[in-house]
Coordinates of C-alpha atoms and ligand atoms in Angstrom, one line a residue:
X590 CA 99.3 72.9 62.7
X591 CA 102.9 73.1 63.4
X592 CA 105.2 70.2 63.9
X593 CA 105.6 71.0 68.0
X594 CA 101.8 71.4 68.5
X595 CA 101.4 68.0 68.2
X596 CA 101.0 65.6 71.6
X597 CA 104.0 64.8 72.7
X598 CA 102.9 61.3 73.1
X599 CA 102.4 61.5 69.1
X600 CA 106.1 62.4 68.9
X601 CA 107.2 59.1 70.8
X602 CA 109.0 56.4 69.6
X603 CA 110.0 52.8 71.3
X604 CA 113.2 52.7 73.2
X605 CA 113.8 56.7 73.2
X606 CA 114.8 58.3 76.5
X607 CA 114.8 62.5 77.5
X608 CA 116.4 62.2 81.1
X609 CA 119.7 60.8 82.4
X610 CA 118.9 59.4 86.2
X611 CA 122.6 59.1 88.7
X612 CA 123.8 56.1 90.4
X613 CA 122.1 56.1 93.7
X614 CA 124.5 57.4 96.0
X615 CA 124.3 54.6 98.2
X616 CA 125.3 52.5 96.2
X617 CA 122.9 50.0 95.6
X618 CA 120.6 49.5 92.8
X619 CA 116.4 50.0 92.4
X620 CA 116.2 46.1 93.0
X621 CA 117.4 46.8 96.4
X622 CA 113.6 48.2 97.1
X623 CA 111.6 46.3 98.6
X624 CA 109.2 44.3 96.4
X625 CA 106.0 45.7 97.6
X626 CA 107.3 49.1 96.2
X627 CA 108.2 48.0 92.7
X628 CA 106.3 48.3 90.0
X629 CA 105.0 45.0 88.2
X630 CA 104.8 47.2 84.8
X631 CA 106.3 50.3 83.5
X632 CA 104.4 53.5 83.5
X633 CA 103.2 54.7 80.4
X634 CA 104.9 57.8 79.5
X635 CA 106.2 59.1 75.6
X636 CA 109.4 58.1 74.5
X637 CA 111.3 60.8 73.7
X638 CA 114.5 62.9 73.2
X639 CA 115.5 65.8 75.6
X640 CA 114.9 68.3 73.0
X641 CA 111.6 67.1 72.9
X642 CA 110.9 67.7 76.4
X643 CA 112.6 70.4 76.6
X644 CA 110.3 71.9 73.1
X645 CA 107.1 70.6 74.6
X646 CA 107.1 72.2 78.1
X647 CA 108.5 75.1 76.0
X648 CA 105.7 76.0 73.0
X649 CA 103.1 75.2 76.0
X650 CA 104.6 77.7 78.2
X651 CA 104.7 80.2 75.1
X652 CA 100.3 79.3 74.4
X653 CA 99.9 80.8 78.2
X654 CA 99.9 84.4 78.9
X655 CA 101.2 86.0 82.4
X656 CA 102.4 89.6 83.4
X657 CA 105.5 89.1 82.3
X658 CA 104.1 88.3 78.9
X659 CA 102.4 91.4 78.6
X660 CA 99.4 94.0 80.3
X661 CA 97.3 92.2 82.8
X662 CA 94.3 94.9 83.6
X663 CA 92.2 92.1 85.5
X664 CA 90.1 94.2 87.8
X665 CA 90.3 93.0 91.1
X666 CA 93.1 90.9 91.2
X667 CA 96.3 93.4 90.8
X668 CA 98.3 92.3 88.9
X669 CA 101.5 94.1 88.9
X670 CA 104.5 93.3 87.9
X671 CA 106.5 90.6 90.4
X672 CA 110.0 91.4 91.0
X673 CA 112.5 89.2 90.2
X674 CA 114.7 89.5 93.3
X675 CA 111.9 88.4 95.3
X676 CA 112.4 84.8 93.3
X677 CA 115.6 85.3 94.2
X678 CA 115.5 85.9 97.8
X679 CA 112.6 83.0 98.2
X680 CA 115.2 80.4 96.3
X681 CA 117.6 81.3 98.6
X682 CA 119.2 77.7 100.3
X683 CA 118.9 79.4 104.3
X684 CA 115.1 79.9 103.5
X685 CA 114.2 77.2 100.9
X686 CA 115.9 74.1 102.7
X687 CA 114.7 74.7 106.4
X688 CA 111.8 72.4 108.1
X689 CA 108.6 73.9 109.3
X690 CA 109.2 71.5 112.6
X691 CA 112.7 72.7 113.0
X692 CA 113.0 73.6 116.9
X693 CA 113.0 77.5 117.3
X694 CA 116.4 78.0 118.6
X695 CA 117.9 76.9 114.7
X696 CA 115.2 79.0 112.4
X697 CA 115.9 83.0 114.7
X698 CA 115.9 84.7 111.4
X699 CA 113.2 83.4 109.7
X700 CA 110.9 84.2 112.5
X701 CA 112.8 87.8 112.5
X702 CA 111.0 88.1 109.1
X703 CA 108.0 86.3 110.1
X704 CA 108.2 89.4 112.9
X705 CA 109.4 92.3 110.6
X706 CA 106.7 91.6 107.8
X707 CA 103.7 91.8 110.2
X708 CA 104.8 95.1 111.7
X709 CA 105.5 96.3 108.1
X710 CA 102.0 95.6 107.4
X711 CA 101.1 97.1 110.5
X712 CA 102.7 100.1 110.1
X713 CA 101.0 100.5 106.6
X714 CA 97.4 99.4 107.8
X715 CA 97.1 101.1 110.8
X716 CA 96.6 97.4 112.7
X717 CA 98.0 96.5 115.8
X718 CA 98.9 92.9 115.5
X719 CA 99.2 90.2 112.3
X720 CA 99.1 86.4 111.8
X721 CA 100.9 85.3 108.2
X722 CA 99.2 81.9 108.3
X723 CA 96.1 82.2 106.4
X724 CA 96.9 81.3 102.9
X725 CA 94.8 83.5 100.6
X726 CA 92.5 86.3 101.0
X727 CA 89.2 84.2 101.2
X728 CA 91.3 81.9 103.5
X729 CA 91.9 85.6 105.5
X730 CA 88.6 86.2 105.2
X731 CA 87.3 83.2 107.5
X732 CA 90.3 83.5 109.7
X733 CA 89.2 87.4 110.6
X734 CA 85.3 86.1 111.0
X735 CA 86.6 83.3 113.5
X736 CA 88.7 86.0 115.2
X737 CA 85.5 87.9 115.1
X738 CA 82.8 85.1 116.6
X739 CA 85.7 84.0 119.7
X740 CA 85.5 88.0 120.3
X741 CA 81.8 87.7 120.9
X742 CA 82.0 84.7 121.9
X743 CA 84.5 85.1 125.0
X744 CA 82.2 87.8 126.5
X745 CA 79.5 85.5 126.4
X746 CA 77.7 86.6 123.7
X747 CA 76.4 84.0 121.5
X748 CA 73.5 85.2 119.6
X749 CA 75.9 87.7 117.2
X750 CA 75.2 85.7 114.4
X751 CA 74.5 88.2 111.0
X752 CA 77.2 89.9 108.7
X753 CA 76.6 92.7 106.5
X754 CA 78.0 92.5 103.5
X755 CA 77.2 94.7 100.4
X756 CA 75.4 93.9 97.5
X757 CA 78.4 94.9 95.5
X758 CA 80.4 92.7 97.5
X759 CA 83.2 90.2 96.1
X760 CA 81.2 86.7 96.3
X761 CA 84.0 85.4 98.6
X762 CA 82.9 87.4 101.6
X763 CA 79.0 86.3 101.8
X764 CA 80.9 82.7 101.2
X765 CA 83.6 83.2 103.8
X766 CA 80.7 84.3 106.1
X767 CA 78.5 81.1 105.1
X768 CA 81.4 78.9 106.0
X769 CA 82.1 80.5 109.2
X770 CA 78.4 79.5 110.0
X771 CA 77.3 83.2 109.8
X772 CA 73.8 84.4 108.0
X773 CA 74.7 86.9 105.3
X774 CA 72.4 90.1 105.5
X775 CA 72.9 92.4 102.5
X776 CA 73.0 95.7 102.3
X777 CA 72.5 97.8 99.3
X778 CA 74.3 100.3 97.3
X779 CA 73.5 103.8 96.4
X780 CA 73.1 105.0 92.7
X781 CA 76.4 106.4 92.9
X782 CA 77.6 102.9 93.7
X783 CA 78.7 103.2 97.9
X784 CA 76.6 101.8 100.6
X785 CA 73.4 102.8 101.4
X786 CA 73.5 104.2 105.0
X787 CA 69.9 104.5 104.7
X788 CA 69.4 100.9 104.0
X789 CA 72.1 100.2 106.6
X790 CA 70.6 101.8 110.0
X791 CA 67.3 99.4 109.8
X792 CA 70.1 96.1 109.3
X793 CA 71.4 97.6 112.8
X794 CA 70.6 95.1 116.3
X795 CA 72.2 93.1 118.9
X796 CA 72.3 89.9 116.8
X797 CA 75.1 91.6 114.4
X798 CA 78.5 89.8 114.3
X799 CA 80.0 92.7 112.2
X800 CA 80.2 94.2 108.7
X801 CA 82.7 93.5 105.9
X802 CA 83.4 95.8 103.2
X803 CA 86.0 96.4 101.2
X804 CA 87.3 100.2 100.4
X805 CA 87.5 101.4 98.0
X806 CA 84.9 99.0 97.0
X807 CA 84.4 96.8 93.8
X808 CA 83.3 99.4 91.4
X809 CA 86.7 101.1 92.0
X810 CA 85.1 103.9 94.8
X811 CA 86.2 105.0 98.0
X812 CA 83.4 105.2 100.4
X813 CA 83.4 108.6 101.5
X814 CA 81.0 107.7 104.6
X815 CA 83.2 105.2 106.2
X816 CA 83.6 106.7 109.7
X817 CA 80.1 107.3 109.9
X818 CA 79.3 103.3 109.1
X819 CA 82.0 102.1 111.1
X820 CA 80.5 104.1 114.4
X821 CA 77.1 102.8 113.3
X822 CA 78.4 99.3 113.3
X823 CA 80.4 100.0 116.3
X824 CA 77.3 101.5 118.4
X825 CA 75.7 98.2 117.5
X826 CA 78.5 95.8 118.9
X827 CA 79.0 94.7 116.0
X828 CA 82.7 94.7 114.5
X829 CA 84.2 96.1 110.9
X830 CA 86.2 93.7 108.9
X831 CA 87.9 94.8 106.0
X832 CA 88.4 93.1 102.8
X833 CA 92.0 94.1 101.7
X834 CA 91.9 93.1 98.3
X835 CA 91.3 96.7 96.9
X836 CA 94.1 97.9 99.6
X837 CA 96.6 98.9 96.7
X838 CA 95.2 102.5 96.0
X839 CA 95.5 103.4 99.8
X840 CA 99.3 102.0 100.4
X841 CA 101.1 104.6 101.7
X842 CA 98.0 107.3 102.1
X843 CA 95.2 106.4 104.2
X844 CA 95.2 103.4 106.6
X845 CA 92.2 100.8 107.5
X846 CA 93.1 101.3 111.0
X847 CA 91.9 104.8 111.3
X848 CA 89.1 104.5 109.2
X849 CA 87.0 102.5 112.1
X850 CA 88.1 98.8 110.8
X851 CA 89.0 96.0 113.4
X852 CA 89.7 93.0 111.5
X853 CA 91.1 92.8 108.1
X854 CA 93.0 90.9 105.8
X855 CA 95.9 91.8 103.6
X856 CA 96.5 89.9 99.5
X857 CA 100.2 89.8 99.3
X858 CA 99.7 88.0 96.2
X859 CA 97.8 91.1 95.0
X860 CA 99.0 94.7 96.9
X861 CA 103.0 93.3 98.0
X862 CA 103.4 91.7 94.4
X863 CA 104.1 87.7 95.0
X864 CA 102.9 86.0 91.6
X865 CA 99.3 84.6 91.4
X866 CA 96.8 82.9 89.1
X867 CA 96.0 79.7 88.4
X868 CA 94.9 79.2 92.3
X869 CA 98.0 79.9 94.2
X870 CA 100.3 80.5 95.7
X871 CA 98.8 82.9 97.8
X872 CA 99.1 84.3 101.1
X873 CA 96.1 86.0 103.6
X874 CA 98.0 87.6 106.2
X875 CA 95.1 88.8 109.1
X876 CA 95.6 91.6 111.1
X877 CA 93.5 92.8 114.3
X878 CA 93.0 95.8 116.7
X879 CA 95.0 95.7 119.8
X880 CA 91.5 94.5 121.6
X881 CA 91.3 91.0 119.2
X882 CA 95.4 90.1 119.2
X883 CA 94.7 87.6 121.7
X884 CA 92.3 85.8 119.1
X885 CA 94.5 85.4 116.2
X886 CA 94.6 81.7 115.2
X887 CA 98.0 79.8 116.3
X888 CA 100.7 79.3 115.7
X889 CA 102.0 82.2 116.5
X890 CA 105.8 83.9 116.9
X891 CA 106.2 84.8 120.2
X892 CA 109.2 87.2 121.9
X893 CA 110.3 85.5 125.5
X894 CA 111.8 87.8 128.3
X895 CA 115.3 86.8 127.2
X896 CA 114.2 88.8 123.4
X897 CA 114.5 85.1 121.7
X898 CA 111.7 84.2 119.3
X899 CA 109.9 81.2 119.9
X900 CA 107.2 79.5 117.8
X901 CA 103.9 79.2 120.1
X902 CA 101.1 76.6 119.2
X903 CA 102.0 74.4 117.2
X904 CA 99.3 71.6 116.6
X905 CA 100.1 68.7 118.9
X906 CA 101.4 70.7 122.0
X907 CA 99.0 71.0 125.0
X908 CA 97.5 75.2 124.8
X909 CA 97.6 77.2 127.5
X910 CA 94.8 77.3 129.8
X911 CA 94.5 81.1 129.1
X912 CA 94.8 80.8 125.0
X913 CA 92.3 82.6 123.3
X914 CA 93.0 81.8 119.6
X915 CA 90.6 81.1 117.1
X916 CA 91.9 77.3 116.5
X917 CA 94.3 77.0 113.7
X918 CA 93.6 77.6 110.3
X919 CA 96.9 76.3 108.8
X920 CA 99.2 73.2 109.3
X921 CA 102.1 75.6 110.2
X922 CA 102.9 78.9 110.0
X923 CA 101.4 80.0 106.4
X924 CA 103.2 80.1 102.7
X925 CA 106.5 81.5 103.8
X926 CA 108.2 81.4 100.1
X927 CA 105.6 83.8 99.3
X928 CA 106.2 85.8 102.9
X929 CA 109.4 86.2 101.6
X930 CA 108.2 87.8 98.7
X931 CA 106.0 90.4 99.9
X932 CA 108.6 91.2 102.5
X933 CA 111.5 91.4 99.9
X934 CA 109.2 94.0 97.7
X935 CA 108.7 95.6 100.7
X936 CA 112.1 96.2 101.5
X937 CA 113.2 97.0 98.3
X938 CA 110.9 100.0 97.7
X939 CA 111.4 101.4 101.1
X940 CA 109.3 103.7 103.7
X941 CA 109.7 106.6 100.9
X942 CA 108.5 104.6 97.9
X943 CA 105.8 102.4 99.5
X944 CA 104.3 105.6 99.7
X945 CA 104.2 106.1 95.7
X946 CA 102.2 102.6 95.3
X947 CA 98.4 103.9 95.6
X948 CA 98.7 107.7 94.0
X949 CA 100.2 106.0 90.7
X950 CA 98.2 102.9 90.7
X951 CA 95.1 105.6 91.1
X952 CA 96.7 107.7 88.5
X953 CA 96.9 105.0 86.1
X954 CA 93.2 104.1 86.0
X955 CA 92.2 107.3 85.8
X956 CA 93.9 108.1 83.1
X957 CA 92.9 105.0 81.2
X958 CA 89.3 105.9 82.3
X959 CA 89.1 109.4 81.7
X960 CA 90.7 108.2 77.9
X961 CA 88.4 105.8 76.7
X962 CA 84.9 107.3 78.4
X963 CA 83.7 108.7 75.4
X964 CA 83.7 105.2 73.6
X965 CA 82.3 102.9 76.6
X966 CA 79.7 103.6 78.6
X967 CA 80.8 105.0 82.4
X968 CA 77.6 104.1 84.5
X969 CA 79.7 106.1 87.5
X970 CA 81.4 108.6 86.3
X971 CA 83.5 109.9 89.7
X972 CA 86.8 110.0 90.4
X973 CA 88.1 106.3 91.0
X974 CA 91.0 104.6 93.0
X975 CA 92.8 101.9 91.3
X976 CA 89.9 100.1 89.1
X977 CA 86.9 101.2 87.3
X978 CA 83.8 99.7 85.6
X979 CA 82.8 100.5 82.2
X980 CA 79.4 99.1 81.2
X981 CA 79.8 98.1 77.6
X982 CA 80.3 100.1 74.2
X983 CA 79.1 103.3 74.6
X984 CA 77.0 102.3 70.9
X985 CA 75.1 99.2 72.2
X986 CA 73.4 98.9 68.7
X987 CA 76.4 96.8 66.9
X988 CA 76.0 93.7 68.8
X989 CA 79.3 93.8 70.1
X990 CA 79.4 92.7 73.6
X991 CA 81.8 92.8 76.5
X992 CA 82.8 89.2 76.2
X993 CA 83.3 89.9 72.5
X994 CA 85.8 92.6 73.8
X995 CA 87.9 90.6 75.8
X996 CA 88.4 88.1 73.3
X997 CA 89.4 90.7 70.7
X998 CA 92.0 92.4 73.3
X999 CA 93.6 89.1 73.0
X1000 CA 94.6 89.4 69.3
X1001 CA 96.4 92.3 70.2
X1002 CA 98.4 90.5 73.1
X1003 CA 96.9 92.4 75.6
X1004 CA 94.8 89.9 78.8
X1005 CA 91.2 90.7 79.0
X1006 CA 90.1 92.9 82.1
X1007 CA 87.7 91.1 84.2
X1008 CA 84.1 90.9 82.7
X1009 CA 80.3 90.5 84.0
X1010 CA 81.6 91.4 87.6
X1011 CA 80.8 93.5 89.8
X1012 CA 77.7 92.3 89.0
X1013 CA 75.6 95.5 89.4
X1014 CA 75.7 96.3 85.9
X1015 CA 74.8 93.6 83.1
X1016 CA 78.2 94.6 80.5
X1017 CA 81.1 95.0 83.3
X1018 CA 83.9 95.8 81.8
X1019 CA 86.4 95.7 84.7
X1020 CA 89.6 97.5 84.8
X1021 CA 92.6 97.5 86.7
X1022 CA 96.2 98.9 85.7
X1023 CA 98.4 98.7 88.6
X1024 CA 101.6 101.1 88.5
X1025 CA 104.3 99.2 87.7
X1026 CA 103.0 100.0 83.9
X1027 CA 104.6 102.5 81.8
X1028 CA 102.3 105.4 80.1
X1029 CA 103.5 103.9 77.0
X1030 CA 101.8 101.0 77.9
X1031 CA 98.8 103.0 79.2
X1032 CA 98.3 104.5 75.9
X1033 CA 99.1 101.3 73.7
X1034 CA 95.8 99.8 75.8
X1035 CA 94.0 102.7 74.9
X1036 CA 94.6 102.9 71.6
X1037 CA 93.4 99.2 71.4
X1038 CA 90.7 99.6 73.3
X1039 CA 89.4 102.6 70.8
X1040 CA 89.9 100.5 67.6
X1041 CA 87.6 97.5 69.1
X1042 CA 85.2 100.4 69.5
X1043 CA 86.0 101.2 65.6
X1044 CA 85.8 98.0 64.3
X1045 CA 82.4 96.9 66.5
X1046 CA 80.6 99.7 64.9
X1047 CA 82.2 99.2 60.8
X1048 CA 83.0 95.7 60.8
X1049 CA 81.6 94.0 63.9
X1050 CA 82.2 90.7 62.6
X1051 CA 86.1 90.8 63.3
X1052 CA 85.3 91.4 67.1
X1053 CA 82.5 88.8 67.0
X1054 CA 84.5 86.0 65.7
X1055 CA 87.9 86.9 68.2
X1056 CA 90.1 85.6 69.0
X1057 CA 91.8 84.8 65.3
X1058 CA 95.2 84.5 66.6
X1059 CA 95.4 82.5 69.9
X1060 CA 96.3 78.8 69.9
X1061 CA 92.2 77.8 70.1
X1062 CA 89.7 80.0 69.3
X1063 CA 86.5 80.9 71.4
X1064 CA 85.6 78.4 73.3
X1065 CA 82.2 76.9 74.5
X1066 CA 82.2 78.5 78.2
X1067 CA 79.7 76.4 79.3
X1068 CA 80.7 72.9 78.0
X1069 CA 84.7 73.9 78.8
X1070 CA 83.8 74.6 82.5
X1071 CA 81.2 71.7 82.7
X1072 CA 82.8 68.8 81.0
X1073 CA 86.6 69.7 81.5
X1074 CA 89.0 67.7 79.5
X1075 CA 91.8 67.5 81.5
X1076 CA 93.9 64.3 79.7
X1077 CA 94.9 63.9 76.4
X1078 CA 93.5 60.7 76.2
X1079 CA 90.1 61.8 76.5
X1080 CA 91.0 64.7 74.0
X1081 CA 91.8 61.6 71.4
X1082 CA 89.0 60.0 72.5
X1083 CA 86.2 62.9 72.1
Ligands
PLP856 C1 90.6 88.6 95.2 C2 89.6 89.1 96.1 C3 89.2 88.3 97.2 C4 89.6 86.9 97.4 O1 91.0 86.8 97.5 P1 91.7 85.4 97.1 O2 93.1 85.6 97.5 O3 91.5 85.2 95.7 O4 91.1 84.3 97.9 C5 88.2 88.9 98.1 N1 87.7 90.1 97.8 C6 88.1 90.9 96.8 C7 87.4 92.2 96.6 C8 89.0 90.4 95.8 O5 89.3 91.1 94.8

């Protein structure tokens, strides 16, 4: 153990102080407070220097891994690169020190933005109207089911109560639908991995809320019959609600919008490159068909005749007598530092550019795919979008499994892909390059990825043991996730 790895409460010592706190400006002194506010004993916190701090927060941010530590293939999640002007343009004083109650007339350009970024994402989804407020995509999710049920709903028709959801489904869309007070009807997929229209035209009936799917789906595939299961839906009177989270490969080349979809929502934390993990920040932007703008959740930015944008909805103001919105689904108008972001990345690629996000992200994942399929096992071996699904070592007779994999990949500084999901194969090995990585990159993965394959079949030991090089070794899954230790003091008590 090295000297720094130690607690930091270890390192402490009586009397020692890291932090240098100013006069209060006021004047006065912390026995000015009033007594009820003091407290009767001092917290217990180490003693210790500034360079101690400053080491401590330091080697722990060094035992974490991030994009811009290294290749991130997590399928599903997209993690590309995060620019660093957007940072810069979020820290920004005129956007960082303004009130979410500020009155209208002082905030114009931040609702420009507010403006500009949904019609941006308009313009690239095909949609005709957006709400930034929702705050992830499983937030978007029961945002654009709400928006869904008032549709019904307002023409009277109450007893739309099923979803369709395929089996291949991301688990956050039966849940979304659950939580929306929806009954989840799956559908299933084909042996080439799409849905099942055959499966799908019994599902088909007037108690049908909609379908959500999400295209190209989980296993990476674009469902070629698309049109024909929105119409099906459509004939039904139910509604299509896409799941944007695989959006990335389409950016620039097909649009949701045209393929029969009437509700979707949009990752910015995934597709527009605003940073993610760990649970947030996020951002769910929803966007709607010109029929369903009236239902978007408030508050919402509104333009008035004299072409001044106002803020309409706000919680605590009286509604309109003729407002339609689906309630409110955030305390005010979404995570605007990471709205900033997404519009910022926007901006900086440009109408010319955007365009270039889903061929290379495709590009890169086929090339990784088509690279590595004679070593693991391709269930489905078509063309894919931006992520693919390997099931396993090709050679399942040396023991080696996936999980064993993803702990070897991180020896060799690369983050795992995601594993056991989708969950229609039993070995997922989930992949995901993005294109903000170079082919050197590509090929370094590769390469990797081929000498697991080498050392599960000669010395499968290595790879069953992994990881030797990360601060802790493997851990117990089961006991980390069920019996958490989240202090130190437990840690010295266990
Ligand atoms: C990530 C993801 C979601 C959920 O999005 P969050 O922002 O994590 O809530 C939904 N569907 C799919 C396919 C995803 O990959």
């Amino acid at each position: 153990m090295k000297y720094y790895d130690k607690l930091i409460f270890e390192l402490s010592s009586e009397g020692r102080q890291g932090f240098s706190l100013p006069q209060p400006s006021y004047g006065g002194t912390t026995s000015d407070l009033p007594e009820n506010l003091r407290r009767a004993s001092s917290v217990s916190l180490p003693q210790v220097s500034e360079p101690d701090v400053v080491r401590h927060y330091t080697n722990l941010s060094n035992m974490n891994f991030g994009v811009d530590t290294g290749f991130y293939p997590l399928g599903s999640c997209t993690m590309k690169y995060n620019p660093k002007i957007n940072e810069e343009v979020a820290a920004m004083p005129a956007f960082k020190d303004i009130h979410p109650l500020q009155p209208s007339r002082t905030i114009q350009g931040v609702l420009t933005i507010y403006k500009e970024l949904s019609s941006s994402l308009s313009a690239i989804t095909g949609m005709s109207a957006f709400t930034l407020n929702p705050f992830a995509g499983a937030h978007g999710e029961l945002t654009g089911l709400m928006v869904m049920r008032s549709y019904h709903r307002s023409r009277g028709d109450f007893a739309r109560v099923k979803v369709i959801v395929p089996d291949s489904a991301h688990g956050t869309n039966p849940a979304s639908a659950a939580v929306c007070g929806l009954e989840v009807v799956q559908v299933k997929s084909t042996p080439q991995g799409t849905v099942d229209v055959e499966d799908l035209k019994p599902l088909l009936d007037d108690s049908v809320a909609g379908m959500m799917m999400t295209n190209p789906n989980t296993l990476g595939l674009f469902e070629p019959e698309i049109k024909e299961i929105a119409a099906l839906v459509h004939s039904c009177g139910g509604l299509m609600y896409y799941d944007g989270a695989n959006l990335n490969p389409l950016v620039g080349v097909v649009r949701p919008g045209d393929m029969g979809f009437d509700i979707m929502h949009i990752n910015l934390h995934k597709t527009f490159s605003t940073p993610h993990g760990g649970g947030g920040p996020g951002s769910g932007p929803v966007g709607v068909t010109k029929a369903l703008e009236a239902f978007l959740p408030n508050p919402k930015v509104v333009v008035t005749p004299e072409s001044y944008l106002k803020v309409y909805g706000r919680s605590g103001r009286p509604a309109e007598d003729d407002d339609m919105a689906a309630g409110q689904v955030s305390g005010f108008m979404g995570n605007f530092g990471v709205i900033l972001r997404a519009y910022t990345y926007i901006l900086m690629l440009g109408r010319e550019n955007v365009r270039k996000v889903g061929p290379l992200s495709t590009l890169s994942a086929n090339y990784i795919k088509e690279s590595l399929k004679d070593c693991y096992h391709l269930p489905i071996p078509s063309v894919c979008k931006h992520e693919f699904v390997f099931d396993g070592l090709e050679d399942k007779s040396t023991g080696v499994t996936t999980l064993d994999i993803a702990k070897r990949l991180l020896d060799y500084g690369f983050h795992a892909p995601t594993i056991y999901f989708p969950l229609l194969f039993h070995q997922s090995i989930m992949i995901e390059p993005t294109e903000t990585e170079s082919k050197e990159t590509l090929d370094a993965f590769i390469d990797v990825m081929r000498r697991i394959a080498v050392e599960a079949a000669e010395n499968p030991q290595t790879v069953l043991d992994a990881p030797h090089s990360t601060p802790v070794r493997r851990l117990d899954e089961t006991t980390a996730a069920r019996h958490p230790i989240l202090s130190y003091k437990n840690l010295i008590e266990e």
